[in-house]
Coordinates of C-alpha atoms in Angstrom, one line a residue:
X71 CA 58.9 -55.3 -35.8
X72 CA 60.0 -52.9 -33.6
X73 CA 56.6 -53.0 -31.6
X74 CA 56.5 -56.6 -31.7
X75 CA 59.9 -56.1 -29.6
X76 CA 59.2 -53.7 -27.4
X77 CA 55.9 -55.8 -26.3
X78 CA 57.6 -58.9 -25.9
X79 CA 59.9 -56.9 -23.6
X80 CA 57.1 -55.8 -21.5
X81 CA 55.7 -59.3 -21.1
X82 CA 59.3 -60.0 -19.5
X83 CA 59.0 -57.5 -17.0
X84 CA 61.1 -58.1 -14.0
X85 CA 62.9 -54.4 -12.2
X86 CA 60.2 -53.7 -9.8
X87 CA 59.6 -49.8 -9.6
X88 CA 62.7 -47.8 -11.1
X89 CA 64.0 -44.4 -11.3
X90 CA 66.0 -43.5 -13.9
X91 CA 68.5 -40.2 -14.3
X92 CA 67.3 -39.4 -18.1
X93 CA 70.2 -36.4 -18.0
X94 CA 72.7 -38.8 -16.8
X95 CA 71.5 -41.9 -19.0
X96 CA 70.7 -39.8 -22.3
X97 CA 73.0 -41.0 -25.1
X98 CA 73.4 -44.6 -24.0
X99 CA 72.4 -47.2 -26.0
X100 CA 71.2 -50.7 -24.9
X101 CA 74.2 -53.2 -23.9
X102 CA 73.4 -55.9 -26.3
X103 CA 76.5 -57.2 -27.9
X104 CA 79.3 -56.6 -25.4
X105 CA 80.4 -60.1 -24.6
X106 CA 82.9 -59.0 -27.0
X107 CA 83.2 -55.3 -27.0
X108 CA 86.6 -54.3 -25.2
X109 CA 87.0 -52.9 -22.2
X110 CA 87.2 -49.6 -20.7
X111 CA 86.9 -46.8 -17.8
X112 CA 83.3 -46.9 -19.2
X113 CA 82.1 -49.2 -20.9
X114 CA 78.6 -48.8 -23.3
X115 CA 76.6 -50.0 -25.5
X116 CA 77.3 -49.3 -29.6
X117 CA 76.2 -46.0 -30.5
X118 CA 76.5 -44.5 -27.4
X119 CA 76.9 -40.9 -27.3
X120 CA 79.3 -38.8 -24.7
X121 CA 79.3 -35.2 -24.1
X122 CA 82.7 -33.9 -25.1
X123 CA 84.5 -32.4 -21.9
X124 CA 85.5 -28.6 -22.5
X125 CA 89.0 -28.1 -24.6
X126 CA 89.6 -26.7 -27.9
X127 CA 91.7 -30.5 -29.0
X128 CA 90.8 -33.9 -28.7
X129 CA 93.8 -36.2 -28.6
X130 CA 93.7 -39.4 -29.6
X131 CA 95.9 -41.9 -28.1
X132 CA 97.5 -45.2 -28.8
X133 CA 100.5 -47.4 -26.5
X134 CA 101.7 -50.6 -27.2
X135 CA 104.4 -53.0 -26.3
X136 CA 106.5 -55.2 -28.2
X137 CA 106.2 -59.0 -27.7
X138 CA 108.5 -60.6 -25.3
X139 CA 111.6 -62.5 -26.9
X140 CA 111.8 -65.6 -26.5
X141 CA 115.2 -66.9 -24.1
X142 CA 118.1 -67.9 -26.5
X143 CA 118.2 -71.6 -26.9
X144 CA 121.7 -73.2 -25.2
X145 CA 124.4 -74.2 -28.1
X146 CA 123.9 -77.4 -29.4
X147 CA 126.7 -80.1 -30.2
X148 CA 126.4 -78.7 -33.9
X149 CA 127.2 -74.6 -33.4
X150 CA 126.1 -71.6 -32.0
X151 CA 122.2 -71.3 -31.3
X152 CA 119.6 -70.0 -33.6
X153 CA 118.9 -66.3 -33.4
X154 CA 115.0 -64.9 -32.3
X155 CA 113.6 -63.7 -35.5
X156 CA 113.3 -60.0 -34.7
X157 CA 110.1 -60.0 -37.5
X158 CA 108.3 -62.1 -35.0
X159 CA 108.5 -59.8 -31.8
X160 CA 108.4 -56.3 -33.6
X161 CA 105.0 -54.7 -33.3
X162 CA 103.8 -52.0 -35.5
X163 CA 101.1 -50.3 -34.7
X164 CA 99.4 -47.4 -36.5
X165 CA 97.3 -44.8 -35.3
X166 CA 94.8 -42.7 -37.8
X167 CA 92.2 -40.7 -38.6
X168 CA 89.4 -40.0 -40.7
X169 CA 87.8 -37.1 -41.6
X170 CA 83.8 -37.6 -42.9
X171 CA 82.0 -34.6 -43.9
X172 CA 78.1 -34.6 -43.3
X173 CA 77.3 -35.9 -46.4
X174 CA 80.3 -38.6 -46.7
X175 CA 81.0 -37.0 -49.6
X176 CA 84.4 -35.2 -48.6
X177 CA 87.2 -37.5 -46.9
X178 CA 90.4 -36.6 -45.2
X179 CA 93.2 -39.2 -44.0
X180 CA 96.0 -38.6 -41.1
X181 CA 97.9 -41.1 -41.0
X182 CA 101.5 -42.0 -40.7
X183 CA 101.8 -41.0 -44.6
X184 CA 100.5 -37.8 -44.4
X185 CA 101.1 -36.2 -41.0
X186 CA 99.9 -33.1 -40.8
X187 CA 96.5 -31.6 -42.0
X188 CA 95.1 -28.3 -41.0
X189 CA 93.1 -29.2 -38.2
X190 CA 95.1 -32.0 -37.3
X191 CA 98.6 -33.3 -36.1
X192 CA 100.1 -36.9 -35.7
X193 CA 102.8 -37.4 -33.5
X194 CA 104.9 -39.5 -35.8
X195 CA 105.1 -43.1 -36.8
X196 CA 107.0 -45.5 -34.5
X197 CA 107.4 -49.1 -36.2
X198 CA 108.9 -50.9 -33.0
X199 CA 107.8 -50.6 -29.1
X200 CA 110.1 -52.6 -26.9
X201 CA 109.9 -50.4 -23.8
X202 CA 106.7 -49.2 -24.7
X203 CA 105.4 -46.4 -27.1
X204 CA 103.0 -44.0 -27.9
X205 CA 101.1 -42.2 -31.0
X206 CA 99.3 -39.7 -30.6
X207 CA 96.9 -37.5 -33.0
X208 CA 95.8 -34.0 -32.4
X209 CA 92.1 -32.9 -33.7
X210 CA 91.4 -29.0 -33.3
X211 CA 87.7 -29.2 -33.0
X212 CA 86.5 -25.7 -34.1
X213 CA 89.2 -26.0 -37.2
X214 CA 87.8 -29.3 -38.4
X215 CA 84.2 -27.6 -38.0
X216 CA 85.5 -24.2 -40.3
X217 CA 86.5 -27.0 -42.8
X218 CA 83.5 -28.5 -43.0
X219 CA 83.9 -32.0 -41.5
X220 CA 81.5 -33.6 -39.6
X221 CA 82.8 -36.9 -38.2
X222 CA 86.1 -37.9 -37.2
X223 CA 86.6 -41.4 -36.7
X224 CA 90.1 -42.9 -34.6
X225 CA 91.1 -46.1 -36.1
X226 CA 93.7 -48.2 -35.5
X227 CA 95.8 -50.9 -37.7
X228 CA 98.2 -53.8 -37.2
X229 CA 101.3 -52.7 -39.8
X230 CA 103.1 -55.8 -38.8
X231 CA 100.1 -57.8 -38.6
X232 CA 99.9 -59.0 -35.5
X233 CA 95.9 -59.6 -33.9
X234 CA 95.6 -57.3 -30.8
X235 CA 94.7 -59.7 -28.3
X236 CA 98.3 -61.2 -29.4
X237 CA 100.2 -57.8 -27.9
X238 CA 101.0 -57.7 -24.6
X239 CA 100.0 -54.2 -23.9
X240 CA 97.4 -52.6 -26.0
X241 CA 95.4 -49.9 -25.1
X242 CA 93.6 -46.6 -27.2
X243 CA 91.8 -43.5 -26.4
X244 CA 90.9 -39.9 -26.2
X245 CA 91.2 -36.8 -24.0
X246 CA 90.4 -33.2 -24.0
X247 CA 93.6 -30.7 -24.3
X248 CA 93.5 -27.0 -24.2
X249 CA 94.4 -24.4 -27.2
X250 CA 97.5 -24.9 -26.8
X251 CA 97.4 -28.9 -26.4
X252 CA 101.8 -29.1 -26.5
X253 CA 101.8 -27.6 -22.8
X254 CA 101.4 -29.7 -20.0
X255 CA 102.0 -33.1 -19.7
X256 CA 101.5 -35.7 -23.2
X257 CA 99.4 -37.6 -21.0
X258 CA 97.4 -36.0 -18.5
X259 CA 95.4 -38.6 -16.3
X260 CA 92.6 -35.9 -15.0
X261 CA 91.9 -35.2 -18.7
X262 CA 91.2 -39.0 -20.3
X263 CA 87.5 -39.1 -21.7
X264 CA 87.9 -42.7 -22.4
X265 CA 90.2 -45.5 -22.7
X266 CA 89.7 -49.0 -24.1
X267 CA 92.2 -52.4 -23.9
X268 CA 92.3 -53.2 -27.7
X269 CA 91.8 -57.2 -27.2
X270 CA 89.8 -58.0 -30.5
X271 CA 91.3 -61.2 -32.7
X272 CA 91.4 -58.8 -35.6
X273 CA 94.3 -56.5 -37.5
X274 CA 92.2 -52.8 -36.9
X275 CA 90.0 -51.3 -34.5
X276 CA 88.1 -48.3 -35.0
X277 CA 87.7 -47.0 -31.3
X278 CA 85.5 -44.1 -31.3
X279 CA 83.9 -41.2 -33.8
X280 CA 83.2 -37.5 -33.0
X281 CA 80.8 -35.6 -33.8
X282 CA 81.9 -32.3 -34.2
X283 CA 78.5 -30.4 -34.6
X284 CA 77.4 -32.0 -31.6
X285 CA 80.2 -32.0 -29.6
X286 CA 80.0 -36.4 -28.6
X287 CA 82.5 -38.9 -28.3
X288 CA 80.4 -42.2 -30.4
X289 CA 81.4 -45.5 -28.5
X290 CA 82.0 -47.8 -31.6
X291 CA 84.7 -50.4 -30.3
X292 CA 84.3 -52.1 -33.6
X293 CA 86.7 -53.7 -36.2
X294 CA 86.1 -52.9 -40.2
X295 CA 87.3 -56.0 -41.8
X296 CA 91.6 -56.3 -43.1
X297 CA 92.1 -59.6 -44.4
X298 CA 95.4 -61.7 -43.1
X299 CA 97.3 -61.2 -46.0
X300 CA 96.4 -57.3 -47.0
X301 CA 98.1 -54.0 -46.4
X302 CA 96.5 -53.1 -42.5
X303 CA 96.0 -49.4 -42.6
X304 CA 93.4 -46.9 -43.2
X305 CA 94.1 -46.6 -46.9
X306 CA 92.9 -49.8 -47.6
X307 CA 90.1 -49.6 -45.5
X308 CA 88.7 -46.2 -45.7
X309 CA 85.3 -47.8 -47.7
X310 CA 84.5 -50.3 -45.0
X311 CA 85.0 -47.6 -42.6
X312 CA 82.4 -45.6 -44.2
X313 CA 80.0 -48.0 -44.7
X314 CA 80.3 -49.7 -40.9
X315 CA 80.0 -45.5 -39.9
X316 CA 76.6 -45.0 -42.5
X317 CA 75.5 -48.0 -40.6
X318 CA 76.1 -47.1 -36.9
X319 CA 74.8 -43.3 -37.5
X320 CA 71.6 -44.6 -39.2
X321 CA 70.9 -47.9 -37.5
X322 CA 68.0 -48.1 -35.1
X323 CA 69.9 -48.8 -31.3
X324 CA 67.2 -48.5 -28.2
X325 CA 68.0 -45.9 -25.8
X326 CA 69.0 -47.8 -22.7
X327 CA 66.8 -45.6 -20.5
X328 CA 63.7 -46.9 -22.9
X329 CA 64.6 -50.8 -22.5
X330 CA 64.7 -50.3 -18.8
X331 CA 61.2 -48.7 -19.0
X332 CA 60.1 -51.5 -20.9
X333 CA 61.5 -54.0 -18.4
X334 CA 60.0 -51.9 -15.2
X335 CA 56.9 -52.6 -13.4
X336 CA 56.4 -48.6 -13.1
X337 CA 58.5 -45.6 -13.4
X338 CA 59.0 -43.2 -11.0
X339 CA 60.6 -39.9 -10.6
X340 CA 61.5 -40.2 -6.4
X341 CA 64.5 -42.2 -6.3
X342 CA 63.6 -42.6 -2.5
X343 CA 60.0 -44.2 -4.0
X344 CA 62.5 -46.8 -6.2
X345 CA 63.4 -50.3 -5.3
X346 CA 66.2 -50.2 -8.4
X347 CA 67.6 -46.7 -8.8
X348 CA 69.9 -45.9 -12.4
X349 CA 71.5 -42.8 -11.4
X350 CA 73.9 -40.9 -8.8
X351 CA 73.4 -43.1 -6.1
X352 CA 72.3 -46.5 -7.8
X353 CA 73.4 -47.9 -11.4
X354 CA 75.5 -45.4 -13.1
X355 CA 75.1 -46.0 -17.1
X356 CA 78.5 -47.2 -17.8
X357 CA 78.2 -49.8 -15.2
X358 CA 77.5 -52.0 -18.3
X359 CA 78.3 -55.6 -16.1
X360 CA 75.3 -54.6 -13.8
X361 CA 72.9 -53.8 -15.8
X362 CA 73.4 -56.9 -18.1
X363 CA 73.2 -58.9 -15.2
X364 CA 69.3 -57.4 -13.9
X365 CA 68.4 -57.9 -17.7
X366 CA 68.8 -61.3 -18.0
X367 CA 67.0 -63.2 -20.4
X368 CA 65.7 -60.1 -21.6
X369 CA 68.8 -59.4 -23.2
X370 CA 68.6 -61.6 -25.9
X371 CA 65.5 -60.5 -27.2
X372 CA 66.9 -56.7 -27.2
X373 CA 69.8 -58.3 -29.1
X374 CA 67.2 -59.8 -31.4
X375 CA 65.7 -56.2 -32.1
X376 CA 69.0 -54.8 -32.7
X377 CA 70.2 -57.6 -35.3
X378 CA 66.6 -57.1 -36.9
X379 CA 66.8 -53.2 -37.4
X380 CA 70.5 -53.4 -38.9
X381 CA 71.0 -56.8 -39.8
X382 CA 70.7 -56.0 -43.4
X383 CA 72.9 -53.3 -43.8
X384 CA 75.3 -54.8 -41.3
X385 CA 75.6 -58.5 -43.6
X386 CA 76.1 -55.9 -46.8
X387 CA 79.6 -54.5 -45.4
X388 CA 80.9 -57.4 -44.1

């Protein structure tokens, strides 16, 4: 199948002569899918794996906003107004964690019922944000190693069960701290790794996952499935977030360096000896709107090959 892809790829053909950065593109994944991924300082394909900056802590971040009251209504001939139902404005969002070992055997929750962990710290939960708030987790990298975890995956959950795209201001993400990750500012601008408007229909979102042997920050951007009328937070949904992780770890994504081989008319290592360049100077990997506009049609065959390597497990944790 996957030949059958990668040949009907070929036959599509249409870059010209390309040079590509394989150090700068290595990790990214083809952009199939993102007509509905949320967006961010870098945008990328599923799957896509990110060097982790230098810092002993990865924090993980979360702000949010109430929604705007609605204006009291004028008294009416019959009394005094009715009073804005404070249930329907009141946004509670939770930030978590989840610990995987390597052989998902092993799981460890941080969440707003349990705090505190030995290589992690949550900021605390805040269950109302009408100026504004912020969670925040702390994950010591080389602690969470000595303990034998693996994978740490950020999620976030709708408490009060409100959809994302509904609040005003949603936005996640992660940056690198130092040992002591209390100093300094709580958010330092010069330190974000990534960022991403949380805009999905959906009750959860499950950002990004580290992995800690290899030291990468795993774009996911994907929600794991809470129903309208359950609990929304990462007790009840530790299983789908185990199977959607099995999934993205083991499915089959093209490298995007690979599908732009595939769609070149040669390859060459001279920038200067490139019509299209993908590296300092040209296309930069994350510059995801670009290149899905010079692949075209093309696109939705890759999308085809990706649905055919991991439709099957993907329909199976639905």
């Amino acid at each position: 199948m996957v030949r059958a892809v990668e040949e009907a790829l070929r036959r599509r053909k249409h870059l010209g002569r390309i040079a590509v950065d394989q150090g700068m593109y290595e990790g990214y994944t083809a952009p199939v899918g993102l007509r509905s991924a949320s967006p961010g300082l870098r945008t990328a394909g599923r799957g896509t794996r990110m060097p982790l900056p230098e810092g002993e802590t990865i924090r993980f971040f979360l702000h949010w906003r109430d929604l705007p009251k609605a204006p009291p209504e004028a008294p009416g001939p019959s009394g005094p107004p009715a009073t804005v139902n404070s249930r329907e404005t009141r946004v509670d969002l939770d930030l978590s964690a989840f610990f995987v070992s390597e052989d998902f055997t092993r799981t460890e929750q941080i969440a707003y019922y349990n705090l505190r962990s030995t290589a992690a710290v949550h900021s605390g939960d805040l269950t109302s944000a009408p100026d504004g708030a912020a969670e925040f987790i702390d994950v010591t990298l080389a602690e969470a190693l000595r303990l034998g975890w693996r994978y740490v995956v950020m999620t976030v959950h709708s408490f009060s069960h409100h959809r994302l795209s509904e609040v005003p201001e949603c936005w996640a993400g992660a940056m690198a701290r130092g040992a002591d990750p209390q100093s300094g500012e709580v958010f330092e601008a010069s330190t974000v790794m990534q960022r991403l408007d949380l805009i999905s229909p959906t009750f959860n979102a499950t950002p990004f996952v580290i992995d800690l042997a290899e030291r990468r920050l795993i774009w996911w951007d994907l929600p794991v499935g809470v129903g309208e009328h359950q609990v929304a937070n990462l007790d009840r949904s530790s299983n789908r977030v185990l199977a959607h992780l099995l999934d993205l770890l083991e499915g089959r994504r093209m490298p995007l360096a690979h599908l732009l081989g595939l769609l070149a008319d040669d390859v060459v290592e001279d920038p200067d000896e490139a019509q299209l360049v993908f590296g300092e100077g040209g296309i930069l990997p994350w510059q995801t709107e670009r290149i899905l506009a010079l692949l075209g049609p093309a696109e939705v065959t890759a999308d085809a090959a990706s649905d055919a390597d991991g439709g099957a497990e993907s329909q199976q944790v639905e």
